mmCIF file of C-alpha atoms in Angstrom:
data_model
loop_
_atom_site.group_PDB
_atom_site.id
_atom_site.type_symbol
_atom_site.label_atom_id
_atom_site.label_comp_id
_atom_site.label_asym_id
_atom_site.label_seq_id
_atom_site.Cartn_x
_atom_site.Cartn_y
_atom_site.Cartn_z
ATOM 1 C CA MET A 244 -0.044 0.151 0.163
ATOM 2 C CA PHE A 245 1.196 3.559 -0.980
ATOM 3 C CA GLU A 246 4.199 2.139 -2.820
ATOM 4 C CA ALA A 247 5.778 2.269 -6.172
ATOM 5 C CA LEU A 248 8.877 0.037 -6.428
ATOM 6 C CA LEU A 249 12.164 0.975 -8.083
ATOM 7 C CA PRO A 250 11.831 0.628 -11.506
ATOM 8 C CA GLY A 251 13.418 -3.302 -12.562
ATOM 9 C CA LEU A 252 17.082 -1.797 -13.750
ATOM 10 C CA LEU A 253 19.201 -4.405 -13.630
ATOM 11 C CA LEU A 254 22.900 -3.475 -14.348
ATOM 12 C CA THR A 255 26.359 -4.733 -14.838
ATOM 13 C CA ALA A 256 28.947 -3.451 -12.679
ATOM 14 C CA GLN A 257 32.570 -2.436 -13.902
ATOM 15 C CA LEU A 258 35.278 -1.126 -12.423
ATOM 16 C CA VAL A 259 35.715 2.548 -12.733
ATOM 17 C CA ALA A 260 39.197 4.169 -12.844
ATOM 18 C CA GLY A 261 38.530 7.039 -9.704
ATOM 19 C CA LEU A 262 35.704 4.934 -7.708
ATOM 20 C CA THR A 263 38.072 4.247 -4.532
ATOM 21 C CA GLY A 264 37.660 0.902 -3.134
ATOM 22 C CA SER A 265 35.031 -0.132 -5.852
ATOM 23 C CA VAL A 266 33.040 -3.062 -6.591
ATOM 24 C CA THR A 267 33.112 -5.335 -9.524
ATOM 25 C CA ALA A 268 30.916 -7.762 -10.189
ATOM 26 C CA SER A 269 29.352 -10.302 -13.195
ATOM 27 C CA ALA A 270 25.840 -10.513 -11.886
ATOM 28 C CA PRO A 271 23.560 -8.103 -11.878
ATOM 29 C CA ILE A 272 23.014 -5.452 -9.214
ATOM 30 C CA SER A 273 19.653 -5.403 -8.336
ATOM 31 C CA LEU A 274 18.608 -1.184 -7.218
ATOM 32 C CA THR A 275 15.699 -2.456 -4.778
ATOM 33 C CA PRO A 276 16.921 -0.487 -1.530
ATOM 34 C CA ALA A 277 18.490 -3.152 1.037
ATOM 35 C CA PRO A 278 17.188 -3.046 5.170
ATOM 36 C CA CYS A 279 19.285 -2.057 7.694
ATOM 37 C CA GLY A 280 18.357 -3.233 10.768
ATOM 38 C CA PRO A 281 15.764 -5.273 12.300
ATOM 39 C CA ALA A 282 12.179 -4.846 11.713
ATOM 40 C CA PRO A 283 10.344 -4.267 14.492
ATOM 41 C CA SER A 284 6.632 -5.004 14.697
ATOM 42 C CA ILE A 285 4.792 -1.984 16.355
ATOM 43 C CA ALA A 286 1.113 -0.799 15.975
ATOM 44 C CA ALA A 287 0.247 0.758 12.616
ATOM 45 C CA PRO A 288 -2.041 4.199 12.271
ATOM 46 C CA THR A 289 -5.458 3.893 11.906
ATOM 47 C CA LEU A 290 -5.759 7.245 10.537
ATOM 48 C CA PRO A 291 -5.168 6.878 6.216
ATOM 49 C CA LEU A 292 -2.596 9.157 4.324
ATOM 50 C CA PRO A 293 -3.864 12.262 2.883
ATOM 51 C CA ALA A 294 -5.264 11.324 -0.620
ATOM 52 C CA ALA A 295 -2.585 13.627 -2.129
ATOM 53 C CA VAL A 296 0.115 10.969 -1.128
ATOM 54 C CA SER A 297 1.521 8.264 -3.121
ATOM 55 C CA GLY A 298 4.910 6.816 -4.011
ATOM 56 C CA ARG A 299 6.828 4.661 -1.506
ATOM 57 C CA VAL A 300 6.009 5.867 2.102
ATOM 58 C CA ARG A 301 7.777 5.140 5.465
ATOM 59 C CA PHE A 302 6.818 6.376 8.714
ATOM 60 C CA TYR A 303 8.324 6.127 12.506
ATOM 61 C CA ALA A 304 6.940 7.861 15.623
ATOM 62 C CA ALA A 305 8.062 7.176 18.987
ATOM 63 C CA ARG A 306 7.818 7.875 22.449
ATOM 64 C CA TYR A 307 10.928 8.155 24.714
ATOM 65 C CA ASP A 308 12.624 7.815 27.758
ATOM 66 C CA PRO A 309 13.621 11.559 29.181
ATOM 67 C CA GLN A 310 17.064 10.087 30.381
ATOM 68 C CA THR A 311 17.860 7.072 28.500
ATOM 69 C CA SER A 312 16.061 7.762 25.206
ATOM 70 C CA ALA A 313 15.048 4.718 25.013
ATOM 71 C CA PRO A 314 11.603 3.960 23.021
ATOM 72 C CA LEU A 315 8.914 3.310 25.005
ATOM 73 C CA GLY A 316 6.043 3.089 22.004
ATOM 74 C CA ALA A 317 6.139 3.622 18.551
ATOM 75 C CA VAL A 318 3.527 3.789 15.741
ATOM 76 C CA ALA A 319 4.900 3.180 12.345
ATOM 77 C CA LEU A 320 3.893 2.858 8.791
ATOM 78 C CA GLY A 321 5.477 0.308 6.097
ATOM 79 C CA ARG A 322 9.168 -0.916 6.394
ATOM 80 C CA VAL A 323 10.459 1.111 8.937
ATOM 81 C CA ASN A 324 14.010 -0.487 8.410
ATOM 82 C CA GLU A 325 14.368 0.226 4.246
ATOM 83 C CA VAL A 326 16.442 2.616 3.534
ATOM 84 C CA GLN A 327 15.515 5.957 1.849
ATOM 85 C CA PRO A 328 17.141 9.608 1.188
ATOM 86 C CA LEU A 329 17.107 12.106 3.656
ATOM 87 C CA ALA A 330 17.202 14.869 1.299
ATOM 88 C CA SER A 331 17.427 18.474 3.321
ATOM 89 C CA THR A 332 16.677 16.578 6.795
ATOM 90 C CA PHE A 333 20.526 15.705 7.256
ATOM 91 C CA LYS A 334 20.948 19.378 7.721
ATOM 92 C CA PRO A 335 20.061 19.557 11.904
ATOM 93 C CA LEU A 336 23.281 16.968 12.385
ATOM 94 C CA VAL A 337 25.611 19.696 10.325
ATOM 95 C CA VAL A 338 24.420 22.423 12.456
ATOM 96 C CA HIS A 339 24.644 20.532 15.421
ATOM 97 C CA GLY A 340 27.813 19.384 14.746
ATOM 98 C CA MET A 341 29.246 22.999 14.281
ATOM 99 C CA LEU A 342 27.539 24.674 17.971
ATOM 100 C CA ALA A 343 29.424 21.485 19.437
ATOM 101 C CA ASP A 344 32.518 22.851 17.991
ATOM 102 C CA VAL A 345 32.122 25.996 19.556
ATOM 103 C CA ASP A 346 31.712 24.739 22.260
ATOM 104 C CA ALA A 347 34.830 22.810 22.101
ATOM 105 C CA GLY A 348 36.275 26.213 21.005
ATOM 106 C CA ARG A 349 37.218 25.661 17.434
ATOM 107 C CA PHE A 350 34.824 28.351 16.317
ATOM 108 C CA THR A 351 32.547 30.815 17.213
ATOM 109 C CA LEU A 352 29.173 32.125 16.554
ATOM 110 C CA SER A 353 30.819 34.891 14.678
ATOM 111 C CA SER A 354 33.058 32.968 12.802
ATOM 112 C CA THR A 355 32.742 33.694 9.229
ATOM 113 C CA PHE A 356 32.671 31.826 5.829
ATOM 114 C CA ALA A 357 32.413 33.144 2.304
ATOM 115 C CA THR A 358 30.636 32.035 -0.615
ATOM 116 C CA THR A 359 32.611 31.186 -3.151
ATOM 117 C CA ALA A 360 31.920 29.714 -6.952
ATOM 118 C CA ALA A 361 33.359 26.305 -6.312
ATOM 119 C CA ASN A 362 31.267 25.995 -2.676
ATOM 120 C CA ARG A 363 28.336 27.723 -3.586
ATOM 121 C CA SER A 364 25.257 25.282 -4.302
ATOM 122 C CA ILE A 365 22.653 25.091 -5.987
ATOM 123 C CA GLU A 366 18.892 27.738 -5.487
ATOM 124 C CA ARG A 367 19.077 30.651 -3.274
ATOM 125 C CA TYR A 368 22.517 31.022 -1.209
ATOM 126 C CA PRO A 369 24.090 33.368 1.006
ATOM 127 C CA ALA A 370 26.223 35.975 -0.971
ATOM 128 C CA GLY A 371 29.929 37.255 0.272
ATOM 129 C CA LYS A 372 30.977 36.605 4.063
ATOM 130 C CA ASN A 373 28.171 35.209 6.494
ATOM 131 C CA SER A 374 28.832 34.310 10.333
ATOM 132 C CA LEU A 375 27.977 30.716 11.748
ATOM 133 C CA LEU A 376 24.929 31.768 13.223
ATOM 134 C CA THR A 377 23.399 33.549 10.024
ATOM 135 C CA LEU A 378 24.129 29.958 7.869
ATOM 136 C CA ALA A 379 22.779 27.795 10.898
ATOM 137 C CA LYS A 380 20.021 29.814 10.402
ATOM 138 C CA ARG A 381 19.596 29.973 7.006
ATOM 139 C CA ALA A 382 20.581 26.206 6.706
ATOM 140 C CA ILE A 383 17.443 25.099 9.110
ATOM 141 C CA VAL A 384 14.738 27.737 8.692
ATOM 142 C CA LEU A 385 15.163 28.424 4.779
ATOM 143 C CA SER A 386 16.952 25.006 4.440
ATOM 144 C CA ASP A 387 19.146 26.983 1.978
ATOM 145 C CA ASN A 388 21.390 24.734 0.605
ATOM 146 C CA THR A 389 24.648 27.051 0.572
ATOM 147 C CA ALA A 390 24.379 27.738 4.227
ATOM 148 C CA ALA A 391 24.301 24.204 5.061
ATOM 149 C CA ASP A 392 27.642 23.351 2.674
ATOM 150 C CA LEU A 393 29.485 25.757 3.902
ATOM 151 C CA LEU A 394 29.211 24.732 7.521
ATOM 152 C CA MET A 395 29.503 20.889 6.645
ATOM 153 C CA LEU A 396 32.799 21.812 4.981
ATOM 154 C CA ALA A 397 34.006 23.619 7.823
ATOM 155 C CA TYR A 398 32.915 20.913 10.147
ATOM 156 C CA GLY A 399 34.388 18.400 7.955
ATOM 157 C CA PRO A 400 32.445 16.146 5.899
ATOM 158 C CA GLN A 401 34.638 12.894 6.106
ATOM 159 C CA ARG A 402 34.650 13.514 10.445
ATOM 160 C CA LEU A 403 30.619 14.118 10.403
ATOM 161 C CA ALA A 404 30.057 10.940 8.163
ATOM 162 C CA ARG A 405 32.252 8.705 10.448
ATOM 163 C CA SER A 406 30.252 10.875 13.498
ATOM 164 C CA VAL A 407 26.881 10.258 12.235
ATOM 165 C CA GLN A 408 27.573 6.477 11.326
ATOM 166 C CA ALA A 409 28.948 5.623 15.083
ATOM 167 C CA GLN A 410 25.937 7.163 16.186
ATOM 168 C CA SER A 411 23.263 5.538 13.903
ATOM 169 C CA PRO A 412 24.957 2.927 11.918
ATOM 170 C CA CYS A 413 21.824 2.847 9.245
ATOM 171 C CA THR A 414 22.579 7.168 8.394
ATOM 172 C CA SER A 415 24.994 7.523 6.053
ATOM 173 C CA VAL A 416 25.076 11.388 5.953
ATOM 174 C CA LEU A 417 28.844 11.235 3.403
ATOM 175 C CA LEU A 418 28.005 14.421 0.781
ATOM 176 C CA THR A 419 27.069 18.018 0.376
ATOM 177 C CA THR A 420 24.232 18.836 -1.375
ATOM 178 C CA LYS A 421 25.938 20.112 -4.063
ATOM 179 C CA ALA A 422 28.370 17.287 -4.449
ATOM 180 C CA TRP A 423 24.979 15.074 -4.942
ATOM 181 C CA TRP A 424 23.509 17.067 -6.991
ATOM 182 C CA THR A 425 26.578 17.396 -9.538
ATOM 183 C CA ALA A 426 26.594 13.112 -9.152
ATOM 184 C CA GLN A 427 23.110 12.833 -10.160
ATOM 185 C CA ALA A 428 23.359 15.497 -12.935
ATOM 186 C CA GLY A 429 26.202 13.734 -14.310
ATOM 187 C CA LEU A 430 28.743 15.903 -13.765
ATOM 188 C CA ALA A 431 31.288 13.669 -11.532
ATOM 189 C CA ALA A 432 32.478 11.492 -14.554
ATOM 190 C CA GLY A 433 36.091 11.536 -13.219
ATOM 191 C CA VAL A 434 34.812 9.942 -10.150
ATOM 192 C CA LEU A 435 32.058 7.662 -11.301
ATOM 193 C CA GLY A 436 32.999 7.343 -15.109
ATOM 194 C CA PRO A 437 30.513 7.973 -17.929
ATOM 195 C CA ASP A 438 27.874 5.794 -16.864
ATOM 196 C CA THR A 439 26.520 7.623 -14.043
ATOM 197 C CA LEU A 440 24.004 5.367 -12.730
ATOM 198 C CA ALA A 441 26.671 2.268 -12.856
ATOM 199 C CA GLY A 442 29.206 4.635 -10.603
ATOM 200 C CA ALA A 443 26.615 5.732 -8.722
ATOM 201 C CA GLN A 444 25.187 1.749 -7.099
ATOM 202 C CA ARG A 445 29.131 0.590 -7.436
ATOM 203 C CA TYR A 446 29.093 4.368 -5.007
ATOM 204 C CA ALA A 447 26.350 2.697 -3.124
ATOM 205 C CA GLN A 448 27.600 -0.526 -2.564
ATOM 206 C CA GLN A 449 31.133 -0.015 -1.769
ATOM 207 C CA GLY A 450 32.202 -0.164 2.362
ATOM 208 C CA PHE A 451 31.473 2.604 4.914
ATOM 209 C CA GLU A 452 35.416 3.779 4.343
ATOM 210 C CA ASP A 453 35.797 3.612 0.881
ATOM 211 C CA ARG A 454 32.719 5.410 0.782
ATOM 212 C CA VAL A 455 33.981 7.868 2.841
ATOM 213 C CA GLN A 456 36.609 8.412 0.281
ATOM 214 C CA THR A 457 34.739 8.384 -2.613
ATOM 215 C CA ALA A 458 32.804 11.199 -1.179
ATOM 216 C CA ARG A 459 35.708 13.047 -0.644
ATOM 217 C CA GLN A 460 36.367 12.977 -4.722
ATOM 218 C CA LEU A 461 32.633 13.640 -5.431
ATOM 219 C CA ILE A 462 32.617 16.777 -2.862
ATOM 220 C CA ALA A 463 36.149 18.026 -4.248
ATOM 221 C CA ALA A 464 34.505 17.072 -8.633
ATOM 222 C CA SER A 465 31.993 19.283 -7.701
ATOM 223 C CA ALA A 466 34.124 22.444 -6.528
ATOM 224 C CA GLN A 467 34.663 22.456 -10.298
ATOM 225 C CA VAL A 468 30.999 23.045 -10.937
ATOM 226 C CA GLU A 469 29.671 26.594 -11.251
ATOM 227 C CA ALA A 470 26.514 26.517 -9.346
ATOM 228 C CA PRO A 471 24.394 27.871 -12.625
ATOM 229 C CA THR A 472 25.766 25.235 -15.218
ATOM 230 C CA LEU A 473 24.570 22.848 -11.991
ATOM 231 C CA GLU A 474 20.921 24.115 -12.011
ATOM 232 C CA ARG A 475 20.702 24.021 -16.047
ATOM 233 C CA ALA A 476 21.725 20.284 -16.274
ATOM 234 C CA LEU A 477 19.552 19.163 -13.260
ATOM 235 C CA ASP A 478 16.380 20.529 -15.325
ATOM 236 C CA SER A 479 17.449 18.752 -18.299
ATOM 237 C CA TYR A 480 18.466 15.206 -16.171
ATOM 238 C CA PHE A 481 15.134 15.979 -14.618
ATOM 239 C CA HIS A 482 12.773 16.697 -17.397
ATOM 240 C CA GLY A 483 14.592 14.292 -19.488
ATOM 241 C CA PRO A 484 15.070 10.474 -20.259
ATOM 242 C CA THR A 485 18.077 9.630 -18.276
ATOM 243 C CA TYR A 486 16.047 10.667 -15.061
ATOM 244 C CA THR A 487 15.823 7.375 -12.492
ATOM 245 C CA GLN A 488 15.021 7.561 -8.785
ATOM 246 C CA ALA A 489 17.960 5.217 -8.129
ATOM 247 C CA LEU A 490 20.030 7.508 -8.389
ATOM 248 C CA GLU A 491 18.864 9.419 -5.347
ATOM 249 C CA LEU A 492 18.951 6.568 -2.978
ATOM 250 C CA ALA A 493 22.636 5.298 -4.253
ATOM 251 C CA LEU A 494 23.958 9.027 -4.372
ATOM 252 C CA GLN A 495 21.718 11.023 -1.562
ATOM 253 C CA ASN A 496 22.491 10.924 1.762
ATOM 254 C CA THR A 497 20.638 8.389 3.167
ATOM 255 C CA SER A 498 18.419 6.617 6.573
ATOM 256 C CA THR A 499 15.607 4.439 7.912
ATOM 257 C CA VAL A 500 12.631 6.399 9.192
ATOM 258 C CA ASN A 501 13.505 4.249 12.758
ATOM 259 C CA ALA A 502 17.110 4.672 12.413
ATOM 260 C CA TYR A 503 16.846 8.528 12.124
ATOM 261 C CA ALA A 504 13.771 9.410 14.513
ATOM 262 C CA ASP A 505 15.879 7.716 17.022
ATOM 263 C CA LEU A 506 18.790 9.617 16.135
ATOM 264 C CA LEU A 507 17.256 13.041 16.481
ATOM 265 C CA ALA A 508 15.506 11.695 19.470
ATOM 266 C CA ARG A 509 18.819 12.271 20.531
ATOM 267 C CA THR A 510 20.137 15.048 18.745
ATOM 268 C CA LEU A 511 17.694 17.983 19.165
ATOM 269 C CA PRO A 512 16.991 17.740 22.570
ATOM 270 C CA GLY A 513 20.380 19.615 22.224
ATOM 271 C CA ASN A 514 21.790 17.996 25.825
ATOM 272 C CA ASP A 515 24.877 17.397 24.981
ATOM 273 C CA LEU A 516 25.691 21.051 23.713
ATOM 274 C CA GLN A 517 26.686 23.988 26.620
ATOM 275 C CA PRO A 518 23.753 26.032 28.002
ATOM 276 C CA ALA A 519 24.451 29.185 25.543
ATOM 277 C CA THR A 520 24.597 27.060 22.210
ATOM 278 C CA ARG A 521 22.126 24.411 23.472
ATOM 279 C CA ARG A 522 19.125 27.469 23.585
ATOM 280 C CA VAL A 523 21.242 28.588 20.069
ATOM 281 C CA PHE A 524 19.952 25.538 18.792
ATOM 282 C CA ARG A 525 16.648 24.935 20.348
ATOM 283 C CA GLN A 526 15.727 28.625 19.024
ATOM 284 C CA ILE A 527 17.089 27.868 15.259
ATOM 285 C CA MET A 528 15.003 24.162 15.379
ATOM 286 C CA ALA A 529 11.947 25.737 16.637
ATOM 287 C CA ASP A 530 12.105 27.754 13.600
ATOM 288 C CA GLY A 531 12.208 24.999 10.959
ATOM 289 C CA CYS A 532 9.478 23.828 8.719
ATOM 290 C CA CYS A 533 6.856 22.595 9.497
ATOM 291 C CA ARG A 534 4.321 22.162 12.170
ATOM 292 C CA PRO A 535 0.797 22.846 12.234
ATOM 293 C CA LYS A 536 -0.514 26.364 12.096
ATOM 294 C CA GLN A 537 -3.201 25.819 14.963
ATOM 295 C CA PRO A 538 -1.422 22.690 16.494
ATOM 296 C CA THR A 539 -3.777 20.467 18.907
ATOM 297 C CA LEU A 540 -0.534 18.866 20.821
ATOM 298 C CA LYS A 541 0.242 20.948 23.867
ATOM 299 C CA ALA A 542 3.950 21.480 22.522
ATOM 300 C CA THR A 543 6.857 23.478 24.946
ATOM 301 C CA TYR A 544 9.261 22.822 21.921
ATOM 302 C CA TRP A 545 8.807 21.324 18.925
ATOM 303 C CA ALA A 546 12.020 21.189 16.909
ATOM 304 C CA ALA A 547 10.924 20.310 12.961
ATOM 305 C CA LYS A 548 12.786 19.952 9.243
ATOM 306 C CA ALA A 549 11.799 19.374 6.162
ATOM 307 C CA GLY A 550 13.433 18.287 3.008
ATOM 308 C CA SER A 551 11.749 18.276 -0.658
ATOM 309 C CA GLY A 552 12.766 17.302 -4.124
ATOM 310 C CA TRP A 553 11.659 15.925 -7.326
ATOM 311 C CA ARG A 554 9.470 13.117 -6.176
ATOM 312 C CA ILE A 555 10.382 13.353 -2.546
ATOM 313 C CA LEU A 556 9.184 15.342 0.543
ATOM 314 C CA ASN A 557 10.627 14.170 4.255
ATOM 315 C CA LEU A 558 9.092 15.787 7.777
ATOM 316 C CA VAL A 559 11.173 14.945 10.411
ATOM 317 C CA GLY A 560 11.040 16.165 14.219
ATOM 318 C CA TYR A 561 10.922 16.031 17.850
ATOM 319 C CA VAL A 562 8.330 17.281 20.457
ATOM 320 C CA GLU A 563 8.332 17.953 24.457
ATOM 321 C CA THR A 564 5.189 18.308 25.584
ATOM 322 C CA ALA A 565 3.861 20.308 28.948
ATOM 323 C CA ASP A 566 3.313 17.036 30.933
ATOM 324 C CA GLY A 567 7.071 15.485 30.418
ATOM 325 C CA ARG A 568 6.611 13.750 27.052
ATOM 326 C CA ARG A 569 9.757 13.348 24.190
ATOM 327 C CA LEU A 570 8.478 12.155 20.804
ATOM 328 C CA ALA A 571 10.205 11.940 17.410
ATOM 329 C CA TYR A 572 9.107 11.178 14.373
ATOM 330 C CA ALA A 573 10.544 10.858 10.749
ATOM 331 C CA TYR A 574 8.081 10.619 7.520
ATOM 332 C CA PHE A 575 10.457 9.482 4.264
ATOM 333 C CA ASN A 576 8.313 9.786 0.796
ATOM 334 C CA ASP A 577 10.208 9.285 -2.638
ATOM 335 C CA GLN A 578 9.141 7.786 -5.681
ATOM 336 C CA SER A 579 5.661 9.900 -5.825
ATOM 337 C CA ASN A 580 3.717 10.560 -8.723
ATOM 338 C CA THR A 581 4.261 14.126 -7.865
ATOM 339 C CA THR A 582 7.096 15.595 -9.029
ATOM 340 C CA ASP A 583 8.486 18.699 -8.789
ATOM 341 C CA ALA A 584 9.303 19.813 -5.138
ATOM 342 C CA GLU A 585 7.230 22.783 -5.209
ATOM 343 C CA LEU A 586 4.113 20.447 -5.911
ATOM 344 C CA MET A 587 5.310 17.941 -3.594
ATOM 345 C CA GLU A 588 5.075 21.323 -0.747
ATOM 346 C CA LEU A 589 1.628 21.564 -0.966
ATOM 347 C CA GLN A 590 1.483 18.275 0.661
ATOM 348 C CA ILE A 591 2.928 19.786 3.733
ATOM 349 C CA PRO A 592 -0.075 21.148 5.756
ATOM 350 C CA SER A 593 -2.183 17.808 5.220
ATOM 351 C CA VAL A 594 0.865 15.502 5.852
ATOM 352 C CA VAL A 595 1.671 17.899 9.102
ATOM 353 C CA LYS A 596 -1.702 17.339 10.634
ATOM 354 C CA TRP A 597 -1.954 13.693 10.019
ATOM 355 C CA ILE A 598 1.550 13.407 12.019
ATOM 356 C CA GLU A 599 0.672 15.051 14.859
ATOM 357 C CA ALA A 600 -2.519 12.858 14.858
ATOM 358 C CA ASN A 601 -0.113 10.103 15.555
ATOM 359 C CA LEU A 602 2.037 11.889 17.502
ATOM 360 C CA GLN A 603 -1.523 12.569 19.974
ATOM 361 C CA THR A 604 -1.789 8.701 20.429
ATOM 362 C CA LEU A 605 1.503 8.036 21.747
ATOM 363 C CA ALA A 606 1.705 11.353 24.299
ATOM 364 C CA SER A 607 -1.854 10.422 25.150
ATOM 365 C CA PRO A 608 -1.598 9.118 28.774
#
């Protein structure tokens, strides 16, 4: 139900020079996503999804112990241990990491970072030099790709990848937005080879450390591509005959709804940050998208982040209620029949309302 399987594409892998630790194989490689972690048996939501929703939907929401962050009860839809693209919902991890570096003395909130032709990503961007605090706000509130990339590059992409992997083995955050878009647009042939789909699938099948090194090469390759060129290439790709949803799964940062909700339940409270940076983090996340305009859930803190793209809409968050309950959720929808991000975003109000109804069941005494 609510599922559109990946196209039945099969390919034969070939070794490509420049793809570190590539996997060679004579047998076809299935593009169907593999599960990660166990498949828990959890009660399903009783409310149907909004009528506009189509494609592959996975949803997981849980109530967590305030002290241990262990789940105390959950509701779920679909195979919650199936990997899906994160889209922009990875950005809170970047902001949290940079604020932890502020606590460690590596940066201050006023440290500045410059936007250049090499690091500018697609869509709107912060021109010139901007402070860490400004970029953190833009990354969450505006979902600014360049702002998130600047912070990720400052933190260290390989360092972030290993940190996330250690905390959540089913979550992979390896690439800046510019790097995965460059690869998806077919502009990273020096790393993936002339056949982007084949090269991307080999990258997806590498061991973790080999993927980290290939990701480093993809980030370097993206610095050679200017944003206007990338945007034109992406427009041609998404509206052309070579588009395949398989690239989103192979190239973008990924997780499962189960793993990601659990990770956010530990991250979004900001309990590991110092009081000043924790306050900044929570203020920024409280301004993220999306929450109900007239909430019925009595929340004292609702951190949220959305991610949208071609046939993708993700909504994640963490909620603290007045009576002390702690809730986190992840809603991942890819392979939708709806295409452009702007059209996907029209579904947000009804999906947010659906999410809140499920949170209400978990928050009930």
